[in-house]
XYZ file of C-alpha atoms in Angstrom:
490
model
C -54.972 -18.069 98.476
C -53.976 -19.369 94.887
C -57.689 -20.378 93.142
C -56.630 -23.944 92.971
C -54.314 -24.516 96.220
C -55.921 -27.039 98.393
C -52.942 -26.822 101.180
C -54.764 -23.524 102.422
C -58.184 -25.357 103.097
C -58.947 -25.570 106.585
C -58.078 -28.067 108.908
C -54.693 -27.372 107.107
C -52.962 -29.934 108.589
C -55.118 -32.363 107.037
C -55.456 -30.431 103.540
C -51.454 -30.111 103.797
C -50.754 -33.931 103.875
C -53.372 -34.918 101.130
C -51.821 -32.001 99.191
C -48.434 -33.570 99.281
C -50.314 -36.763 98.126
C -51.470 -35.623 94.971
C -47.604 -34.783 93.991
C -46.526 -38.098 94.344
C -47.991 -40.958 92.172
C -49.295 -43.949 93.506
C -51.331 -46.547 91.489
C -51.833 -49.463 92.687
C -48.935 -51.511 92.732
C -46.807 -48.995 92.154
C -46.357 -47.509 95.823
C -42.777 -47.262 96.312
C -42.446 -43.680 95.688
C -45.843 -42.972 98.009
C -44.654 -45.234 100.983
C -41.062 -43.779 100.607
C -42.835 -40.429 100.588
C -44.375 -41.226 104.101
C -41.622 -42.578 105.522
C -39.755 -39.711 104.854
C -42.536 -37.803 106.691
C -42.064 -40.533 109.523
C -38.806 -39.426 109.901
C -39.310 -35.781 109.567
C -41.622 -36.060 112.830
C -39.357 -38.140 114.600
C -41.631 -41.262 114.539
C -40.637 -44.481 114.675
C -42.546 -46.644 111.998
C -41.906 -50.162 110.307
C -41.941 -51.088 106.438
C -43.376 -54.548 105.909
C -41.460 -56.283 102.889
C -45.294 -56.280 101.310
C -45.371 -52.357 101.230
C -47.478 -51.440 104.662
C -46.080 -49.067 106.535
C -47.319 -49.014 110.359
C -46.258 -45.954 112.565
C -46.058 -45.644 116.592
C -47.667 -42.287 117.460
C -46.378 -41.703 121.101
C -49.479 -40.830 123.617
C -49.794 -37.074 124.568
C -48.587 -36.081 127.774
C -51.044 -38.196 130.537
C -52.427 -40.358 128.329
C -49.763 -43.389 128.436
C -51.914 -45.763 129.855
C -54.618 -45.686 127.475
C -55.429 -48.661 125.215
C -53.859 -48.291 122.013
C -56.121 -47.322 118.781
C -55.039 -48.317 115.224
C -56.086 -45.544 112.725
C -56.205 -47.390 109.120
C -56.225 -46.437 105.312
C -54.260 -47.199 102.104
C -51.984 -45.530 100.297
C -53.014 -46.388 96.513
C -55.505 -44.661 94.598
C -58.042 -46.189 91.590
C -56.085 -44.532 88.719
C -59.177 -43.678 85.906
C -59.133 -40.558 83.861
C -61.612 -39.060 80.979
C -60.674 -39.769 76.939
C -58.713 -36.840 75.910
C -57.393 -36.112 79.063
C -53.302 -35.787 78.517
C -52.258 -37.258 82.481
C -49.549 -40.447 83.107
C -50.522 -41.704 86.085
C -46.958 -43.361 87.024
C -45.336 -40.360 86.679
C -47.473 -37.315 86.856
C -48.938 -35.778 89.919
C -52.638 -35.019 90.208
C -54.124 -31.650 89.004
C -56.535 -30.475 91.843
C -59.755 -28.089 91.246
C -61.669 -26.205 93.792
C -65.100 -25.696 92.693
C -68.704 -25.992 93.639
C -70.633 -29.126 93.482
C -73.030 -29.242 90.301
C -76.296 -30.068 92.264
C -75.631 -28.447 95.866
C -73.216 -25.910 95.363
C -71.116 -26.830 97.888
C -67.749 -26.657 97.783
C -65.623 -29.401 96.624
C -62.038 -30.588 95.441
C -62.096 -32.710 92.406
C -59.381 -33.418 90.104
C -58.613 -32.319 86.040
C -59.860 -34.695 84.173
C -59.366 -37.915 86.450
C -59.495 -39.859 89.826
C -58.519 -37.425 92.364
C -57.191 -40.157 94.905
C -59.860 -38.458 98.206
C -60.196 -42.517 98.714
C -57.930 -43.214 100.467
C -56.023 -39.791 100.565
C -58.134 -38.005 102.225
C -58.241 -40.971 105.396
C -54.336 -41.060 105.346
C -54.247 -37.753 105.447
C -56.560 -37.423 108.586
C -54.222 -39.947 110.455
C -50.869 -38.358 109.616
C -52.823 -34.608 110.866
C -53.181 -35.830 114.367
C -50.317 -38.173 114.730
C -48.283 -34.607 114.080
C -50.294 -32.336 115.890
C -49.743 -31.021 119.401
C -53.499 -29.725 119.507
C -55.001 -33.135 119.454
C -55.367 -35.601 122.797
C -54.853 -38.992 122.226
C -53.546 -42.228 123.643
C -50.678 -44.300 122.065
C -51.450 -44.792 118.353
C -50.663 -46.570 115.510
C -51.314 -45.764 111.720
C -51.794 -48.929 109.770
C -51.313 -47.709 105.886
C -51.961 -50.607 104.046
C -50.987 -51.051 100.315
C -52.609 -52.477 97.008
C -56.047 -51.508 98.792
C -57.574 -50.917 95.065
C -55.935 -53.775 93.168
C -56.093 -56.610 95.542
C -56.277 -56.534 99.604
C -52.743 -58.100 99.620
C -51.639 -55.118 102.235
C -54.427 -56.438 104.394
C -53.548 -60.011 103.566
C -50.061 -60.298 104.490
C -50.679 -58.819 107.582
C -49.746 -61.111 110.991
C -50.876 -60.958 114.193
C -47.466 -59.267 115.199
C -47.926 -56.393 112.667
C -49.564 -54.517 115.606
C -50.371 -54.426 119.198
C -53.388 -52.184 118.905
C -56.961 -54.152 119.399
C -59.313 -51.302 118.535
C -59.347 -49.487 115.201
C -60.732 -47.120 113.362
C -60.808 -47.105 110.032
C -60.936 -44.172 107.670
C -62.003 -45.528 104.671
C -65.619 -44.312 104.662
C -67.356 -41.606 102.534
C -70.131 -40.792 103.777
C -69.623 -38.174 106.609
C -73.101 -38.881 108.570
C -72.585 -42.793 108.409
C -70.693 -44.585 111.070
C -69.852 -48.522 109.198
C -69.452 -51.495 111.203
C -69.642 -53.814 108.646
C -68.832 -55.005 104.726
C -69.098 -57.042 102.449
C -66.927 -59.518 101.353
C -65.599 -60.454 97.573
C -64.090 -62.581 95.030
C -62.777 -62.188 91.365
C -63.802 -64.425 88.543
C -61.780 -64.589 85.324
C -63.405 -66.288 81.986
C -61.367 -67.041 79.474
C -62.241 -68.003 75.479
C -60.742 -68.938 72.425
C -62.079 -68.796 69.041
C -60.509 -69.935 65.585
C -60.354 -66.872 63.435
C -60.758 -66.962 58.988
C -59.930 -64.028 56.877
C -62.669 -61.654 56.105
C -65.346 -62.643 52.764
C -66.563 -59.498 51.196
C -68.022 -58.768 54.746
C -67.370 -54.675 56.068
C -64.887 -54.223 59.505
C -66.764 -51.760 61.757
C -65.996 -50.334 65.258
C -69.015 -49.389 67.453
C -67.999 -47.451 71.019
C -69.646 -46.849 74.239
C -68.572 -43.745 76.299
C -69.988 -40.984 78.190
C -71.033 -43.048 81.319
C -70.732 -42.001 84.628
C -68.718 -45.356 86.002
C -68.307 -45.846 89.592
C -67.361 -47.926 92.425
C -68.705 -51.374 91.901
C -69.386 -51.213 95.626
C -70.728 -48.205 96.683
C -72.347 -46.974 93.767
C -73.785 -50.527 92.047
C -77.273 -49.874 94.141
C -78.033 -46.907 91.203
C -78.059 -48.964 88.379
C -75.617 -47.276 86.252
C -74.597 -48.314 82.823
C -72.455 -50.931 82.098
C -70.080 -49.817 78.663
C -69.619 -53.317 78.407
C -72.956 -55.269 78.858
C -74.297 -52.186 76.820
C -72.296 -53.277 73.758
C -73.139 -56.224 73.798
C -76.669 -55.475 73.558
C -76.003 -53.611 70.489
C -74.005 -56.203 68.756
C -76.738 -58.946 69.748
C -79.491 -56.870 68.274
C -77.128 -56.527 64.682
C -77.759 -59.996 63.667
C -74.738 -62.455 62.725
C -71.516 -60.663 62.917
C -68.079 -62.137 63.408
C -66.022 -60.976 66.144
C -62.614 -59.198 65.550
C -62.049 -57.095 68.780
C -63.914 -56.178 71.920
C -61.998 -53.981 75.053
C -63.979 -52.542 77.979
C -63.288 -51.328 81.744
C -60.106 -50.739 83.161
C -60.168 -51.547 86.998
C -61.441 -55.013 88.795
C -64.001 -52.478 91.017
C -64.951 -49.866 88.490
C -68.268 -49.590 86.618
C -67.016 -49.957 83.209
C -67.367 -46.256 81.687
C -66.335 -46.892 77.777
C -65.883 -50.330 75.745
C -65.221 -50.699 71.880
C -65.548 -53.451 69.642
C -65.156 -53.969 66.137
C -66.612 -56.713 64.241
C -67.128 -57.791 61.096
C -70.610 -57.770 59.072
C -72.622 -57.620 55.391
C -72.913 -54.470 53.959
C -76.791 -55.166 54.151
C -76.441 -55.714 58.015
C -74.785 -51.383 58.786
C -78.207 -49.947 58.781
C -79.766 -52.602 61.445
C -76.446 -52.271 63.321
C -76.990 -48.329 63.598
C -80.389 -48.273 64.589
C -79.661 -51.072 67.460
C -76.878 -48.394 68.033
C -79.329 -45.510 68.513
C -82.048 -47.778 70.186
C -79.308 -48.929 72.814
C -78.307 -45.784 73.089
C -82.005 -44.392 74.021
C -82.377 -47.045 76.191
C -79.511 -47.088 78.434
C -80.160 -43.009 79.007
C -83.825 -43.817 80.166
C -82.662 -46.845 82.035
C -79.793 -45.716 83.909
C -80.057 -41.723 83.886
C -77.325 -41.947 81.803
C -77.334 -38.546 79.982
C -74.043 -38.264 78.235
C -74.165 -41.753 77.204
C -73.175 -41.680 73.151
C -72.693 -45.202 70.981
C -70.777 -44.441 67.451
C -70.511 -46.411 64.617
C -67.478 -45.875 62.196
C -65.399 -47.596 59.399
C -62.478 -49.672 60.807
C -60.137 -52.072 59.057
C -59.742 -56.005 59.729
C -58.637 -58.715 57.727
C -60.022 -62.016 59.821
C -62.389 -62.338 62.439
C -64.598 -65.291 64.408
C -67.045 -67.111 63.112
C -70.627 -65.352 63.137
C -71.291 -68.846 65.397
C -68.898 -68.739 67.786
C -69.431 -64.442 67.811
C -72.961 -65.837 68.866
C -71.855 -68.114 71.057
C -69.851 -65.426 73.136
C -72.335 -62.722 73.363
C -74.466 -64.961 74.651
C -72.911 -65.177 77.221
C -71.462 -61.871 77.790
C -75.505 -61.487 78.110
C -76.155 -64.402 80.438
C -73.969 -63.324 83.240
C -75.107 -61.524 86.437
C -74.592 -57.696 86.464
C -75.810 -55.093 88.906
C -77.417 -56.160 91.821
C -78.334 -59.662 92.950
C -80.447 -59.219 96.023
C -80.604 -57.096 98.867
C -80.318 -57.404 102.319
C -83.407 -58.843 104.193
C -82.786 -57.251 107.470
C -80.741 -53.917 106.827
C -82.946 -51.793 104.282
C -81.741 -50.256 101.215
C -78.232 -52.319 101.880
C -76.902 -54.307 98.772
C -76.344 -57.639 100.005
C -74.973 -59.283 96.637
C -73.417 -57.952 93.584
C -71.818 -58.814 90.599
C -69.881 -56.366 88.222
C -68.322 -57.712 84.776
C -65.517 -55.185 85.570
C -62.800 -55.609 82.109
C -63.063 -57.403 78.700
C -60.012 -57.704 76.892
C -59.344 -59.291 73.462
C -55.612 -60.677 72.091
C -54.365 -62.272 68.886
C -52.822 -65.276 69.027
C -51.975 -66.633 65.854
C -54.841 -67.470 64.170
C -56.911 -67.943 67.658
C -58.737 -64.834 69.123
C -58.541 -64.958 72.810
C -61.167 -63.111 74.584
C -60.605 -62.315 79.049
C -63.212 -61.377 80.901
C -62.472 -60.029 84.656
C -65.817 -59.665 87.489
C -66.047 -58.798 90.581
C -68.798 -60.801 93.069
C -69.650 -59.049 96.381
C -71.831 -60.135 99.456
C -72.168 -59.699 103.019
C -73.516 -63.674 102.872
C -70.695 -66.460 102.460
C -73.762 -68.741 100.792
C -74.366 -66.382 98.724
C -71.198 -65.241 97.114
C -70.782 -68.755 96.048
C -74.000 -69.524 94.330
C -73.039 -66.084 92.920
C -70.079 -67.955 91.423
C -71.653 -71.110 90.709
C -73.889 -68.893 88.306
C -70.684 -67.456 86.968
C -68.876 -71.086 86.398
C -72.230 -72.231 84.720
C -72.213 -69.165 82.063
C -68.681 -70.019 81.767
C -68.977 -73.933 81.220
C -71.976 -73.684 78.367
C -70.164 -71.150 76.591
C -66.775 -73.104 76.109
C -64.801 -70.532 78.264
C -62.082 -71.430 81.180
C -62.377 -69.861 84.310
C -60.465 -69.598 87.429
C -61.306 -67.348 90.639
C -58.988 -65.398 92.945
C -58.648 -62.932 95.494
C -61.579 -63.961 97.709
C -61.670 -62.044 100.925
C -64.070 -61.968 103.654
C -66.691 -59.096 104.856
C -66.538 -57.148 108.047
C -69.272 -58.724 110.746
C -71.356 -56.223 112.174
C -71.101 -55.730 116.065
C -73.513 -53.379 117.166
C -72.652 -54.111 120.863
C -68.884 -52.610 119.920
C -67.643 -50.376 122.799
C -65.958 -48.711 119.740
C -68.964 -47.742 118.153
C -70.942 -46.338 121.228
C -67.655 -43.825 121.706
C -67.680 -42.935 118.200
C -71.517 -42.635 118.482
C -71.712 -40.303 121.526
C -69.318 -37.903 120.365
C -70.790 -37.745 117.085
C -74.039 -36.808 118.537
C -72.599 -34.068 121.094
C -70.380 -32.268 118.112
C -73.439 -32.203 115.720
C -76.482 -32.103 117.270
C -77.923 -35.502 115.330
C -77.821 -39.324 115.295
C -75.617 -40.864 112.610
C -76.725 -43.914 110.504
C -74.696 -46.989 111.647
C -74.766 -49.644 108.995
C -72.682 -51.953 107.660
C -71.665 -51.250 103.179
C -71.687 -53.364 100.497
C -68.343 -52.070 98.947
C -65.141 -53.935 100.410
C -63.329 -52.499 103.462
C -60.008 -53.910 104.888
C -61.281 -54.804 108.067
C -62.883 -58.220 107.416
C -58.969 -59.052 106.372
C -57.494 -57.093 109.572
C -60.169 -59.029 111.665
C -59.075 -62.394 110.022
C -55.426 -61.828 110.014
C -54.547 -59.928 113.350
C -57.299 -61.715 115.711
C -60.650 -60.150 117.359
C -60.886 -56.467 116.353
C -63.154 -53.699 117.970
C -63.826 -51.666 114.652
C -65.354 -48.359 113.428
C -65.675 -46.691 110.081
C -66.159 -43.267 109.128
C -65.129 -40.412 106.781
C -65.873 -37.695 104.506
C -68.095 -37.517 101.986
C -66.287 -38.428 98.659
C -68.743 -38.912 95.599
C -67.806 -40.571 92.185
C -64.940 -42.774 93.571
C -63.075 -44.858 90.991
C -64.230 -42.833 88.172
C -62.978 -39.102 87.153
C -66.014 -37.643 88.632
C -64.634 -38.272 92.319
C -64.965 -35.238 94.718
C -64.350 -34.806 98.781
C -66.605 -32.386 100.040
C -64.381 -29.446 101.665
C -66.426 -28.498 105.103
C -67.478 -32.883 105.175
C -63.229 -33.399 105.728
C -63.138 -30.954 109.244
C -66.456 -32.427 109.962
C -64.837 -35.927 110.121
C -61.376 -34.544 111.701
C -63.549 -32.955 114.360
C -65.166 -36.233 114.843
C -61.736 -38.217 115.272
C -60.022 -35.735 117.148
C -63.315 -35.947 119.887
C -63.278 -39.986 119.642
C -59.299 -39.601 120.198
C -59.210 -37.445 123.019
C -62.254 -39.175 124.823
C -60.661 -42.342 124.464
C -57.803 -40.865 126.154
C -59.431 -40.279 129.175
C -60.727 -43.805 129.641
């Protein structure tokens, strides 16, 4: 076996399929070659599947011989990936495929795929990849089936969204979307993006120097599953550093890249006296110091260097805006008062982005709220709108979807439960997870779902640190395969 070729992994069916993933790109919102790609596959098995004008792709999966009467069961995941990679790493996500390592975890020693230098694409690959394996395979036992592959998972819901109640016929589903291999989900939260928007007059630079200070090193994340740890924030961490210069005048400011990442680098450059460099480096290095105590943020670096400008804000309005930027919510907002150690409300300040327009700088910020409580995702907002009405800014939301009810009663969940316990010897944790699954939208789109959710055990999702744990993926195909073939049998 090649060092590096994850098609040999066992179960090979399953390593096989997510192999074939990694060749094909697939950000979101740029599926076409990924859903052609299964299709094709679709074809090649001699399954008969449907291609929703929005870019879901649902599959009949014939029942094994015996099992035609059984209730059907929908097996869901999405086809785009979070598409993040490390400064310096040379990779074009629209058009090159993804370099995969095999290599031992830093802290266990397990072994684990993880990619060269970015995302590796395990969420959702890897729960794609499960489906296709036993829709193909003449080993596994199972009833009629359908694979829902959703699109624009990462970027949006709007697979999820444009679903009808005629997608499918199946009223049980699992979905494969989890990663955390001893954790059975039956519940989420829901979400909603906020978008601020400022403009500030802009005058040409008087005697004052153009700098450019830069966050990087931080370990990002998924704004969902990871927000509990407290990790840095590239973006509210700059702003703490220009805060703590004194009166500066704005001139640029760019952080984050994805609506549910943890911001991992952010750069600004501003304007200031000469007098004002040394008090702007030590707030630098005292930020710096900081945020690795705070956050266990050990390869977290700030840098301050020369840069070039010829106008920038006024040190008021500069004021004005990082104010703010320090005002709004970040991290987490409360937690759950009857499920312990579950996030109940978040809020991540996900992307800044600055723009010239003529003598106006425009300044976009993008967050992400989160909560398993409808009351409280909007006072989560309200706070938002406030920040966003004393600091001068426009805002608009979008993409609000709901969270995933728990049913602890689900027939689902005692099947998936049972077997569980008989392949491993132990109880799993059912909870619900503060991150945002699809089936709050399936449940609201398609009518009354029974649902399950379960998976490997992926670490670092949305951020180049992602890694699937090798023996975690045929612990979780054992566990489908089981729940298949015992639904089967009624």
């Amino acid at each position: 076996m090649a060092t590096n070729d994850i098609s040999q992994l066992d179960p090979k069916p399953v390593w096989q399929f997510f192999a074939g993933m990694t060749q094909v790109p697939r950000p979101s919102k740029k599926e076409t070659r990924i859903q052609k790609h299964f299709c094709d596959l679709a074809e090649k098995h001699s399954l008969k599947y449907k291609h929703e004008p929005v870019g879901n792709i649902i599959v009949q999966v014939p029942a094994s011989p015996g099992c035609e009467k059984a209730p059907i069961t929908v097996l869901q995941g999405h086809l785009d990936m979070v598409c993040e990679k490390n400064r310096g790493t040379d990779h074009d996500f629209d058009n090159d495929p993804i370099r995969t390592v095999i290599d031992k975890d830093s802290e266990s020693s397990d072994r684990i795929v993880r990619a060269d230098g970015t995302t590796l694409g395990a969420d959702n690959g890897m729960g794609v990849s499960m489906a296709f394996a036993v829709a193909t395979s003449t080993d596994v036992k199972h009833g009629p089936l359908e694979l829902l592959l959703t699109c624009d998972e990462e970027a949006g819901m709007t697979g999820a969204k444009a679903l009808a109640p005629d997608s499918f016929k199946g009223k049980r589903l699992i979905n494969l979307d989890a990663e955390e291999d001893d954790f059975i989900y039956i519940g989420c939260a829901g979400g909603c993006d906020s978008n601020l928007a400022w403009s500030l007059p802009t005058a040409a630079l008087s005697g004052e120097k153009a700098v450019r200070v830069t966050v990087r090193g931080l370990r990002g994340g998924h704004s969902g599953g990871d927000i509990h740890e407290g990790r840095g924030n590239a973006i509210k961490l700059l702003t703490r550093v220009l805060r703590r210069a004194g009166d500066v005048r704005l001139i640029e400011f760019e952080g984050g890249s994805m609506r549910n990442a943890i911001p991992r680098e952010a750069h600004a450059v501003v304007a200031l006296s000469s007098n004002q460099i040394a008090a702007l480096r030590d707030a630098a290095s005292q930020v710096q110091a900081a945020g690795r105590a705070e956050s266990f943020e050990k390869d977290l670096t700030i840098a301050v260097e020369d840069a070039d400008a010829k106008s920038a804000a006024s040190a008021a309005d500069t004021t004005r805006w990082l104010t703010a930027m320090a005002a709004l919510p970040d991290g987490v907002m409360g937690m759950h008062p009857k499920v312990p150690e579950l996030v109940q409300t978040s809020n991540n300040n996900s992307t800044v982005h600055t723009e010239r327009d003529g003598d106006r700088l425009r300044i976009h910020l993008g967050a992400l709220t989160r909560s398993s409580s409808d009351t409280l995702i909007e006072a989560a907002k309200a706070q938002i709108a406030a920040v966003a009405a004393l600091s001068g800014a426009d805002i608009s939301e979008g993409n609000q979807y709901p969270g995933w009810e728990p049913n602890p009663s689900s027939p689902l969940l005692k099947t998936v439960q049972s077997n569980y316990e008989k392949l491993f010897g132990d109880k799993p944790t059912v909870t619900a997870i503060h991150a945002g699954l699809e089936c709050g939208i399936i449940g609201q789109r398609v009518g009354k779902m029974d649902m399950v959710s379960f998976g490997p055990t992926i670490r670092g999702a949305h951020s180049p640190d992602e890694r699937v744990w090798i023996d975690s993926v045929g612990k979780s195909y054992r566990l489908l395969c089981a729940v298949l073939a015992d639904l089967a049998a009624g």
